[in-house]
PDB file of C-alpha atoms and ligand atoms in Angstrom:
ATOM      1  CA  MET A1053       0.000   0.000   0.000  1.00  0.00           C
ATOM      2  CA  ARG A1054       1.562   3.317  -1.103  1.00  0.00           C
ATOM      3  CA  LEU A1055       1.037   6.242   1.205  1.00  0.00           C
ATOM      4  CA  ARG A1056       2.283   9.771   1.528  1.00  0.00           C
ATOM      5  CA  ASN A1057       4.361  10.112   4.687  1.00  0.00           C
ATOM      6  CA  LEU A1058       2.397  11.488   7.611  1.00  0.00           C
ATOM      7  CA  LYS A1059       4.366  14.233   9.397  1.00  0.00           C
ATOM      8  CA  ASN A1060       2.798  13.417  12.765  1.00  0.00           C
ATOM      9  CA  LYS A1061       3.135   9.617  12.454  1.00  0.00           C
ATOM     10  CA  GLU A1062       4.906   9.095  15.802  1.00  0.00           C
ATOM     11  CA  GLU A1063       2.451  11.336  17.612  1.00  0.00           C
ATOM     12  CA  LEU A1064      -0.536   9.469  16.166  1.00  0.00           C
ATOM     13  CA  LEU A1065       0.927   6.111  17.223  1.00  0.00           C
ATOM     14  CA  GLU A1066       1.880   7.310  20.704  1.00  0.00           C
ATOM     15  CA  ASN A1067      -1.416   8.964  21.545  1.00  0.00           C
ATOM     16  CA  CYS A1068      -3.862   6.419  20.178  1.00  0.00           C
ATOM     17  CA  SER A1069      -6.034   4.977  22.957  1.00  0.00           C
ATOM     18  CA  TYR A1070      -7.302   2.044  20.885  1.00  0.00           C
ATOM     19  CA  LEU A1071      -3.883   0.955  19.507  1.00  0.00           C
ATOM     20  CA  ILE A1072      -2.810  -1.949  21.727  1.00  0.00           C
ATOM     21  CA  ASN A1073       0.909  -1.994  22.470  1.00  0.00           C
ATOM     22  CA  ASN A1074       2.417  -5.256  23.775  1.00  0.00           C
ATOM     23  CA  PRO A1075      -0.649  -7.227  22.638  1.00  0.00           C
ATOM     24  CA  GLU A1076       0.992 -10.517  23.771  1.00  0.00           C
ATOM     25  CA  LYS A1077       0.212  -9.642  27.361  1.00  0.00           C
ATOM     26  CA  TYR A1078      -3.519  -9.971  26.682  1.00  0.00           C
ATOM     27  CA  GLN A1079      -3.306 -13.497  25.235  1.00  0.00           C
ATOM     28  CA  GLY A1080      -6.342 -15.356  26.582  1.00  0.00           C
ATOM     29  CA  LEU A1081      -7.635 -12.122  28.187  1.00  0.00           C
ATOM     30  CA  TRP A1082      -9.010 -10.049  25.300  1.00  0.00           C
ATOM     31  CA  ASN A1083     -12.646 -10.311  26.350  1.00  0.00           C
ATOM     32  CA  GLU A1084     -11.985  -9.968  30.044  1.00  0.00           C
ATOM     33  CA  GLU A1085      -9.321  -7.250  30.107  1.00  0.00           C
ATOM     34  CA  VAL A1086      -9.522  -5.347  26.836  1.00  0.00           C
ATOM     35  CA  PHE A1087     -13.178  -5.304  25.804  1.00  0.00           C
ATOM     36  CA  LYS A1088     -14.644  -6.126  29.223  1.00  0.00           C
ATOM     37  CA  ASN A1089     -17.540  -8.025  27.659  1.00  0.00           C
ATOM     38  CA  ASN A1090     -18.219 -11.501  26.261  1.00  0.00           C
ATOM     39  CA  HIS A1091     -19.012 -10.435  22.722  1.00  0.00           C
ATOM     40  CA  PRO A1092     -17.417 -12.332  19.815  1.00  0.00           C
ATOM     41  CA  ILE A1093     -14.134 -11.005  18.441  1.00  0.00           C
ATOM     42  CA  HIS A1094     -13.541 -10.543  14.694  1.00  0.00           C
ATOM     43  CA  ILE A1095     -10.209  -9.482  13.178  1.00  0.00           C
ATOM     44  CA  GLU A1096      -9.176  -8.076   9.817  1.00  0.00           C
ATOM     45  CA  ILE A1097      -5.627  -8.970   8.780  1.00  0.00           C
ATOM     46  CA  GLY A1098      -4.095  -6.223   6.640  1.00  0.00           C
ATOM     47  CA  MET A1099      -6.633  -3.517   7.477  1.00  0.00           C
ATOM     48  CA  GLY A1100      -4.882  -0.828   5.404  1.00  0.00           C
ATOM     49  CA  LYS A1101      -6.486   2.559   6.104  1.00  0.00           C
ATOM     50  CA  GLY A1102      -9.073   0.940   8.355  1.00  0.00           C
ATOM     51  CA  SER A1103     -12.406   2.063   6.963  1.00  0.00           C
ATOM     52  CA  PHE A1104     -13.806  -1.513   6.713  1.00  0.00           C
ATOM     53  CA  ILE A1105     -13.005  -2.409  10.320  1.00  0.00           C
ATOM     54  CA  LYS A1106     -14.277   0.932  11.630  1.00  0.00           C
ATOM     55  CA  ASN A1107     -17.552   0.691   9.698  1.00  0.00           C
ATOM     56  CA  MET A1108     -18.013  -2.945  10.754  1.00  0.00           C
ATOM     57  CA  ALA A1109     -17.549  -1.863  14.383  1.00  0.00           C
ATOM     58  CA  LEU A1110     -20.101   0.919  13.983  1.00  0.00           C
ATOM     59  CA  THR A1111     -22.573  -1.430  12.263  1.00  0.00           C
ATOM     60  CA  PHE A1112     -22.221  -4.310  14.758  1.00  0.00           C
ATOM     61  CA  PRO A1113     -21.839  -2.850  18.257  1.00  0.00           C
ATOM     62  CA  ASN A1114     -22.246  -6.319  19.821  1.00  0.00           C
ATOM     63  CA  ILE A1115     -19.142  -7.671  18.096  1.00  0.00           C
ATOM     64  CA  ASN A1116     -15.589  -6.640  19.033  1.00  0.00           C
ATOM     65  CA  PHE A1117     -13.335  -5.794  16.070  1.00  0.00           C
ATOM     66  CA  ILE A1118      -9.548  -5.677  15.859  1.00  0.00           C
ATOM     67  CA  GLY A1119      -7.653  -4.364  12.824  1.00  0.00           C
ATOM     68  CA  ILE A1120      -4.222  -5.907  12.243  1.00  0.00           C
ATOM     69  CA  GLU A1121      -1.624  -4.118  10.119  1.00  0.00           C
ATOM     70  CA  LYS A1122       2.123  -4.625   9.909  1.00  0.00           C
ATOM     71  CA  PHE A1123       3.423  -1.224   8.746  1.00  0.00           C
ATOM     72  CA  ASP A1124       3.776   1.798  11.085  1.00  0.00           C
ATOM     73  CA  GLY A1125       2.963   4.259   8.329  1.00  0.00           C
ATOM     74  CA  VAL A1126      -0.205   2.420   7.338  1.00  0.00           C
ATOM     75  CA  VAL A1127      -1.324   2.110  10.981  1.00  0.00           C
ATOM     76  CA  ALA A1128      -0.768   5.857  11.463  1.00  0.00           C
ATOM     77  CA  ARG A1129      -2.790   6.555   8.333  1.00  0.00           C
ATOM     78  CA  ALA A1130      -5.612   4.343   9.651  1.00  0.00           C
ATOM     79  CA  ILE A1131      -5.595   6.142  13.018  1.00  0.00           C
ATOM     80  CA  ASN A1132      -5.713   9.465  11.209  1.00  0.00           C
ATOM     81  CA  ASN A1133      -8.714   8.148   9.261  1.00  0.00           C
ATOM     82  CA  ILE A1134     -10.562   6.591  12.182  1.00  0.00           C
ATOM     83  CA  ASN A1135      -9.966   9.410  14.663  1.00  0.00           C
ATOM     84  CA  GLU A1136     -13.499  10.793  14.801  1.00  0.00           C
ATOM     85  CA  ASN A1137     -16.521   8.918  16.078  1.00  0.00           C
ATOM     86  CA  ILE A1138     -14.325   6.061  17.375  1.00  0.00           C
ATOM     87  CA  PRO A1139     -16.368   2.926  18.121  1.00  0.00           C
ATOM     88  CA  SER A1140     -15.807   1.552  21.651  1.00  0.00           C
ATOM     89  CA  ASN A1141     -15.676  -2.000  20.204  1.00  0.00           C
ATOM     90  CA  LEU A1142     -12.652  -1.292  17.962  1.00  0.00           C
ATOM     91  CA  ARG A1143      -8.960  -1.904  18.636  1.00  0.00           C
ATOM     92  CA  ILE A1144      -5.844  -1.940  16.433  1.00  0.00           C
ATOM     93  CA  ILE A1145      -2.698  -4.057  16.651  1.00  0.00           C
ATOM     94  CA  LYS A1146       0.499  -3.272  14.747  1.00  0.00           C
ATOM     95  CA  THR A1147       2.087  -6.609  13.908  1.00  0.00           C
ATOM     96  CA  ASP A1148       2.661  -9.166  11.177  1.00  0.00           C
ATOM     97  CA  ALA A1149      -0.104 -11.766  10.988  1.00  0.00           C
ATOM     98  CA  ILE A1150       2.416 -14.542  11.637  1.00  0.00           C
ATOM     99  CA  ASN A1151       2.712 -13.283  15.257  1.00  0.00           C
ATOM    100  CA  LEU A1152      -0.998 -13.610  16.010  1.00  0.00           C
ATOM    101  CA  LYS A1153      -0.511 -17.100  17.478  1.00  0.00           C
ATOM    102  CA  ASP A1154       1.325 -15.397  20.364  1.00  0.00           C
ATOM    103  CA  ILE A1155      -1.415 -12.791  20.806  1.00  0.00           C
ATOM    104  CA  PHE A1156      -4.677 -14.779  20.827  1.00  0.00           C
ATOM    105  CA  ASP A1157      -5.518 -18.107  22.403  1.00  0.00           C
ATOM    106  CA  HIS A1158      -8.847 -19.559  21.172  1.00  0.00           C
ATOM    107  CA  GLU A1159     -10.524 -16.130  21.215  1.00  0.00           C
ATOM    108  CA  ILE A1160     -11.390 -15.239  17.625  1.00  0.00           C
ATOM    109  CA  GLU A1161     -14.602 -16.027  15.753  1.00  0.00           C
ATOM    110  CA  THR A1162     -13.915 -14.634  12.287  1.00  0.00           C
ATOM    111  CA  ILE A1163     -10.879 -13.554  10.251  1.00  0.00           C
ATOM    112  CA  TYR A1164     -11.392 -11.126   7.350  1.00  0.00           C
ATOM    113  CA  LEU A1165      -8.804 -11.087   4.590  1.00  0.00           C
ATOM    114  CA  ASN A1166      -9.625  -8.121   2.378  1.00  0.00           C
ATOM    115  CA  PHE A1167      -7.601  -7.516  -0.785  1.00  0.00           C
ATOM    116  CA  SER A1168      -4.543  -9.234   0.644  1.00  0.00           C
ATOM    117  CA  ASP A1169      -1.309  -8.866  -1.295  1.00  0.00           C
ATOM    118  CA  PRO A1170      -1.417 -11.636  -3.955  1.00  0.00           C
ATOM    119  CA  TRP A1171       2.318 -12.515  -3.968  1.00  0.00           C
ATOM    120  CA  PRO A1172       1.977 -14.007  -7.474  1.00  0.00           C
ATOM    121  CA  LYS A1173       5.358 -15.736  -7.838  1.00  0.00           C
ATOM    122  CA  LYS A1174       5.642 -19.370  -6.808  1.00  0.00           C
ATOM    123  CA  ARG A1175       8.577 -18.580  -4.531  1.00  0.00           C
ATOM    124  CA  GLN A1176       6.366 -16.000  -2.736  1.00  0.00           C
ATOM    125  CA  GLU A1177       3.637 -18.528  -1.927  1.00  0.00           C
ATOM    126  CA  LYS A1178       4.528 -18.703   1.769  1.00  0.00           C
ATOM    127  CA  ARG A1179       3.716 -14.989   2.140  1.00  0.00           C
ATOM    128  CA  ARG A1180       0.107 -15.381   0.972  1.00  0.00           C
ATOM    129  CA  LEU A1181      -2.283 -15.044   3.894  1.00  0.00           C
ATOM    130  CA  THR A1182      -4.121 -18.204   2.809  1.00  0.00           C
ATOM    131  CA  SER A1183      -0.979 -20.341   2.427  1.00  0.00           C
ATOM    132  CA  LYS A1184      -0.651 -23.441   4.597  1.00  0.00           C
ATOM    133  CA  ILE A1185       1.901 -21.616   6.790  1.00  0.00           C
ATOM    134  CA  TYR A1186      -0.607 -18.893   7.684  1.00  0.00           C
ATOM    135  CA  LEU A1187      -3.604 -21.256   7.921  1.00  0.00           C
ATOM    136  CA  ASP A1188      -1.556 -23.340  10.379  1.00  0.00           C
ATOM    137  CA  SER A1189      -0.724 -20.240  12.406  1.00  0.00           C
ATOM    138  CA  TYR A1190      -4.419 -19.243  12.601  1.00  0.00           C
ATOM    139  CA  GLU A1191      -5.493 -22.605  14.116  1.00  0.00           C
ATOM    140  CA  SER A1192      -5.032 -21.662  17.769  1.00  0.00           C
ATOM    141  CA  LEU A1193      -6.573 -18.191  17.346  1.00  0.00           C
ATOM    142  CA  PHE A1194     -10.078 -19.512  16.849  1.00  0.00           C
ATOM    143  CA  LYS A1195     -12.709 -20.215  19.435  1.00  0.00           C
ATOM    144  CA  GLY A1196     -15.192 -22.836  18.144  1.00  0.00           C
ATOM    145  CA  ASP A1197     -15.803 -23.021  14.385  1.00  0.00           C
ATOM    146  CA  LYS A1198     -13.065 -21.348  12.352  1.00  0.00           C
ATOM    147  CA  VAL A1199     -14.426 -18.752   9.930  1.00  0.00           C
ATOM    148  CA  ILE A1200     -12.393 -17.006   7.222  1.00  0.00           C
ATOM    149  CA  VAL A1201     -13.971 -14.430   4.892  1.00  0.00           C
ATOM    150  CA  GLN A1202     -11.972 -13.289   1.881  1.00  0.00           C
ATOM    151  CA  LYS A1203     -12.579 -10.579  -0.709  1.00  0.00           C
ATOM    152  CA  THR A1204     -10.168  -9.999  -3.566  1.00  0.00           C
ATOM    153  CA  ASP A1205      -9.954  -8.524  -7.048  1.00  0.00           C
ATOM    154  CA  ASN A1206      -7.255 -11.075  -7.864  1.00  0.00           C
ATOM    155  CA  THR A1207      -8.640 -14.229  -9.489  1.00  0.00           C
ATOM    156  CA  ASP A1208      -5.376 -16.165  -9.114  1.00  0.00           C
ATOM    157  CA  LEU A1209      -5.247 -15.492  -5.366  1.00  0.00           C
ATOM    158  CA  TYR A1210      -8.945 -16.367  -5.125  1.00  0.00           C
ATOM    159  CA  ALA A1211      -8.469 -19.722  -6.900  1.00  0.00           C
ATOM    160  CA  TYR A1212      -5.358 -20.414  -4.806  1.00  0.00           C
ATOM    161  CA  SER A1213      -7.277 -19.664  -1.584  1.00  0.00           C
ATOM    162  CA  ILE A1214     -10.142 -22.010  -2.491  1.00  0.00           C
ATOM    163  CA  VAL A1215      -7.713 -24.899  -3.044  1.00  0.00           C
ATOM    164  CA  SER A1216      -5.550 -24.084  -0.022  1.00  0.00           C
ATOM    165  CA  LEU A1217      -8.537 -23.691   2.339  1.00  0.00           C
ATOM    166  CA  ASN A1218     -10.115 -26.883   1.016  1.00  0.00           C
ATOM    167  CA  ASP A1219      -6.845 -28.847   1.409  1.00  0.00           C
ATOM    168  CA  PHE A1220      -6.645 -27.555   4.975  1.00  0.00           C
ATOM    169  CA  GLY A1221     -10.118 -28.858   5.882  1.00  0.00           C
ATOM    170  CA  TYR A1222     -12.195 -25.687   5.408  1.00  0.00           C
ATOM    171  CA  LYS A1223     -15.523 -25.920   3.592  1.00  0.00           C
ATOM    172  CA  ILE A1224     -16.486 -23.024   1.312  1.00  0.00           C
ATOM    173  CA  VAL A1225     -20.027 -22.172   2.427  1.00  0.00           C
ATOM    174  CA  GLU A1226     -20.604 -18.973   0.418  1.00  0.00           C
ATOM    175  CA  ALA A1227     -18.879 -17.731  -2.722  1.00  0.00           C
ATOM    176  CA  SER A1228     -19.312 -15.234  -5.532  1.00  0.00           C
ATOM    177  CA  LEU A1229     -17.278 -14.083  -8.524  1.00  0.00           C
ATOM    178  CA  ASP A1230     -19.194 -10.784  -8.502  1.00  0.00           C
ATOM    179  CA  LEU A1231     -19.981  -9.885  -4.899  1.00  0.00           C
ATOM    180  CA  HIS A1232     -21.690  -6.581  -5.694  1.00  0.00           C
ATOM    181  CA  LYS A1233     -24.308  -8.394  -7.790  1.00  0.00           C
ATOM    182  CA  THR A1234     -25.377 -10.522  -4.809  1.00  0.00           C
ATOM    183  CA  ASP A1235     -27.408  -9.692  -1.719  1.00  0.00           C
ATOM    184  CA  ILE A1236     -24.577 -10.821   0.601  1.00  0.00           C
ATOM    185  CA  PHE A1237     -24.118  -8.203   3.330  1.00  0.00           C
ATOM    186  CA  ASN A1238     -21.070  -6.121   2.468  1.00  0.00           C
ATOM    187  CA  ILE A1239     -19.091  -3.180   3.767  1.00  0.00           C
ATOM    188  CA  LYS A1240     -16.600  -1.922   1.188  1.00  0.00           C
ATOM    189  CA  THR A1241     -12.895  -1.491   1.846  1.00  0.00           C
ATOM    190  CA  GLU A1242     -10.749   1.264   0.322  1.00  0.00           C
ATOM    191  CA  TYR A1243      -9.284  -1.116  -2.277  1.00  0.00           C
ATOM    192  CA  GLU A1244     -12.710  -2.504  -3.069  1.00  0.00           C
ATOM    193  CA  THR A1245     -14.086   0.971  -3.786  1.00  0.00           C
ATOM    194  CA  LYS A1246     -11.114   1.744  -6.015  1.00  0.00           C
ATOM    195  CA  PHE A1247     -11.349  -1.523  -7.968  1.00  0.00           C
ATOM    196  CA  SER A1248     -15.112  -1.518  -8.375  1.00  0.00           C
ATOM    197  CA  GLN A1249     -15.024   2.075  -9.663  1.00  0.00           C
ATOM    198  CA  LYS A1250     -12.769   0.724 -12.435  1.00  0.00           C
ATOM    199  CA  GLY A1251     -15.339  -1.998 -13.228  1.00  0.00           C
ATOM    200  CA  VAL A1252     -13.354  -4.838 -11.632  1.00  0.00           C
ATOM    201  CA  LYS A1253     -15.540  -7.617 -10.199  1.00  0.00           C
ATOM    202  CA  ILE A1254     -15.001  -8.588  -6.583  1.00  0.00           C
ATOM    203  CA  ASN A1255     -14.435 -12.244  -5.665  1.00  0.00           C
ATOM    204  CA  TYR A1256     -15.805 -13.326  -2.311  1.00  0.00           C
ATOM    205  CA  LEU A1257     -15.719 -16.463  -0.190  1.00  0.00           C
ATOM    206  CA  LYS A1258     -16.675 -17.540   3.289  1.00  0.00           C
ATOM    207  CA  ALA A1259     -14.997 -20.706   4.571  1.00  0.00           C
ATOM    208  CA  ILE A1260     -15.701 -22.650   7.767  1.00  0.00           C
ATOM    209  CA  LYS A1261     -13.718 -25.391   9.510  1.00  0.00           C
ATOM    210  CA  LYS A1262     -15.404 -27.279  12.337  1.00  0.00           C
TER     211      LYS A1262
HETATM  212  C1  SAM B1983      -3.606  -4.329  -0.557  1.00  0.00           C
HETATM  213  S1  SAM B1983      -3.754  -3.701   1.061  1.00  0.00           S
HETATM  214  C2  SAM B1983      -5.507  -3.868   1.411  1.00  0.00           C
HETATM  215  C3  SAM B1983      -5.943  -2.962   2.518  1.00  0.00           C
HETATM  216  C4  SAM B1983      -7.421  -3.076   2.950  1.00  0.00           C
HETATM  217  N1  SAM B1983      -7.705  -4.388   3.515  1.00  0.00           N
HETATM  218  C5  SAM B1983      -8.352  -2.792   1.819  1.00  0.00           C
HETATM  219  O1  SAM B1983      -8.992  -3.731   1.320  1.00  0.00           O
HETATM  220  O2  SAM B1983      -8.488  -1.619   1.421  1.00  0.00           O
HETATM  221  C6  SAM B1983      -3.068  -5.036   2.023  1.00  0.00           C
HETATM  222  C7  SAM B1983      -2.641  -4.591   3.401  1.00  0.00           C
HETATM  223  O3  SAM B1983      -2.265  -5.733   4.142  1.00  0.00           O
HETATM  224  C8  SAM B1983      -1.094  -5.452   4.895  1.00  0.00           C
HETATM  225  N2  SAM B1983      -0.427  -6.741   5.131  1.00  0.00           N
HETATM  226  C9  SAM B1983       0.108  -7.541   4.173  1.00  0.00           C
HETATM  227  N3  SAM B1983       0.639  -8.653   4.722  1.00  0.00           N
HETATM  228  C10 SAM B1983       0.429  -8.544   6.063  1.00  0.00           C
HETATM  229  C11 SAM B1983       0.761  -9.368   7.175  1.00  0.00           C
HETATM  230  N4  SAM B1983       1.443 -10.503   6.995  1.00  0.00           N
HETATM  231  N5  SAM B1983       0.417  -8.966   8.408  1.00  0.00           N
HETATM  232  C12 SAM B1983      -0.247  -7.784   8.581  1.00  0.00           C
HETATM  233  N6  SAM B1983      -0.584  -6.949   7.567  1.00  0.00           N
HETATM  234  C13 SAM B1983      -0.260  -7.320   6.329  1.00  0.00           C
HETATM  235  C14 SAM B1983      -0.325  -4.499   4.006  1.00  0.00           C
HETATM  236  O4  SAM B1983       0.615  -3.725   4.720  1.00  0.00           O
HETATM  237  C15 SAM B1983      -1.463  -3.645   3.422  1.00  0.00           C
HETATM  238  O5  SAM B1983      -1.745  -2.526   4.219  1.00  0.00           O
END
């Protein structure tokens, strides 16, 4: 994700009340100590500028949402974006998704993967967020049924994800090659808005593993 540099990046990161520093210390305690309720927790990996996760949090006040993003600059941009009308059920973590196994312990209900980087070369496969390496690392995050929801403009990544999820024991329970033509509930991300304005169709899947 390309972004202009924010001049006040450090200040935004330091003063953000909903950015969780040292998230490892809440492993197993997210409901009890962070949200102080028993509502389900949903996460978006690679939240970019954060409008999806913020709007989800505003739409579903009885679900807790956490946006995950690995780059400082992108997190700062998201905070800058979110900073008005902040939902009380929203938190942000700055980390790479591969570290999530040290941050959550059977606490997550749903993972959203929106417009994840496709990493098209074969040698880049292990970086794809639906590769076996990542699916393995998500196993201990989930509480109960494991739910992954993916949206992407990229048909190769979409096809790859279907095979990878299926090989890993997930069942695809909902899918569309043109999400905006369906009545599936949808909140658009920044990338989604950009792509659909160019006429690109959005691929969607929801996968569940018991
Ligand atoms: C193409 S952008 C999509 C942003 C947003 N989800 C959207 O749809 O508008 C992908 C984002 O995922 C982040 N990302 C990629 N790999 C990641 C990882 N392993 N852990 C955390 N964030 C990651 C990138 O930094 C980038 O901000």
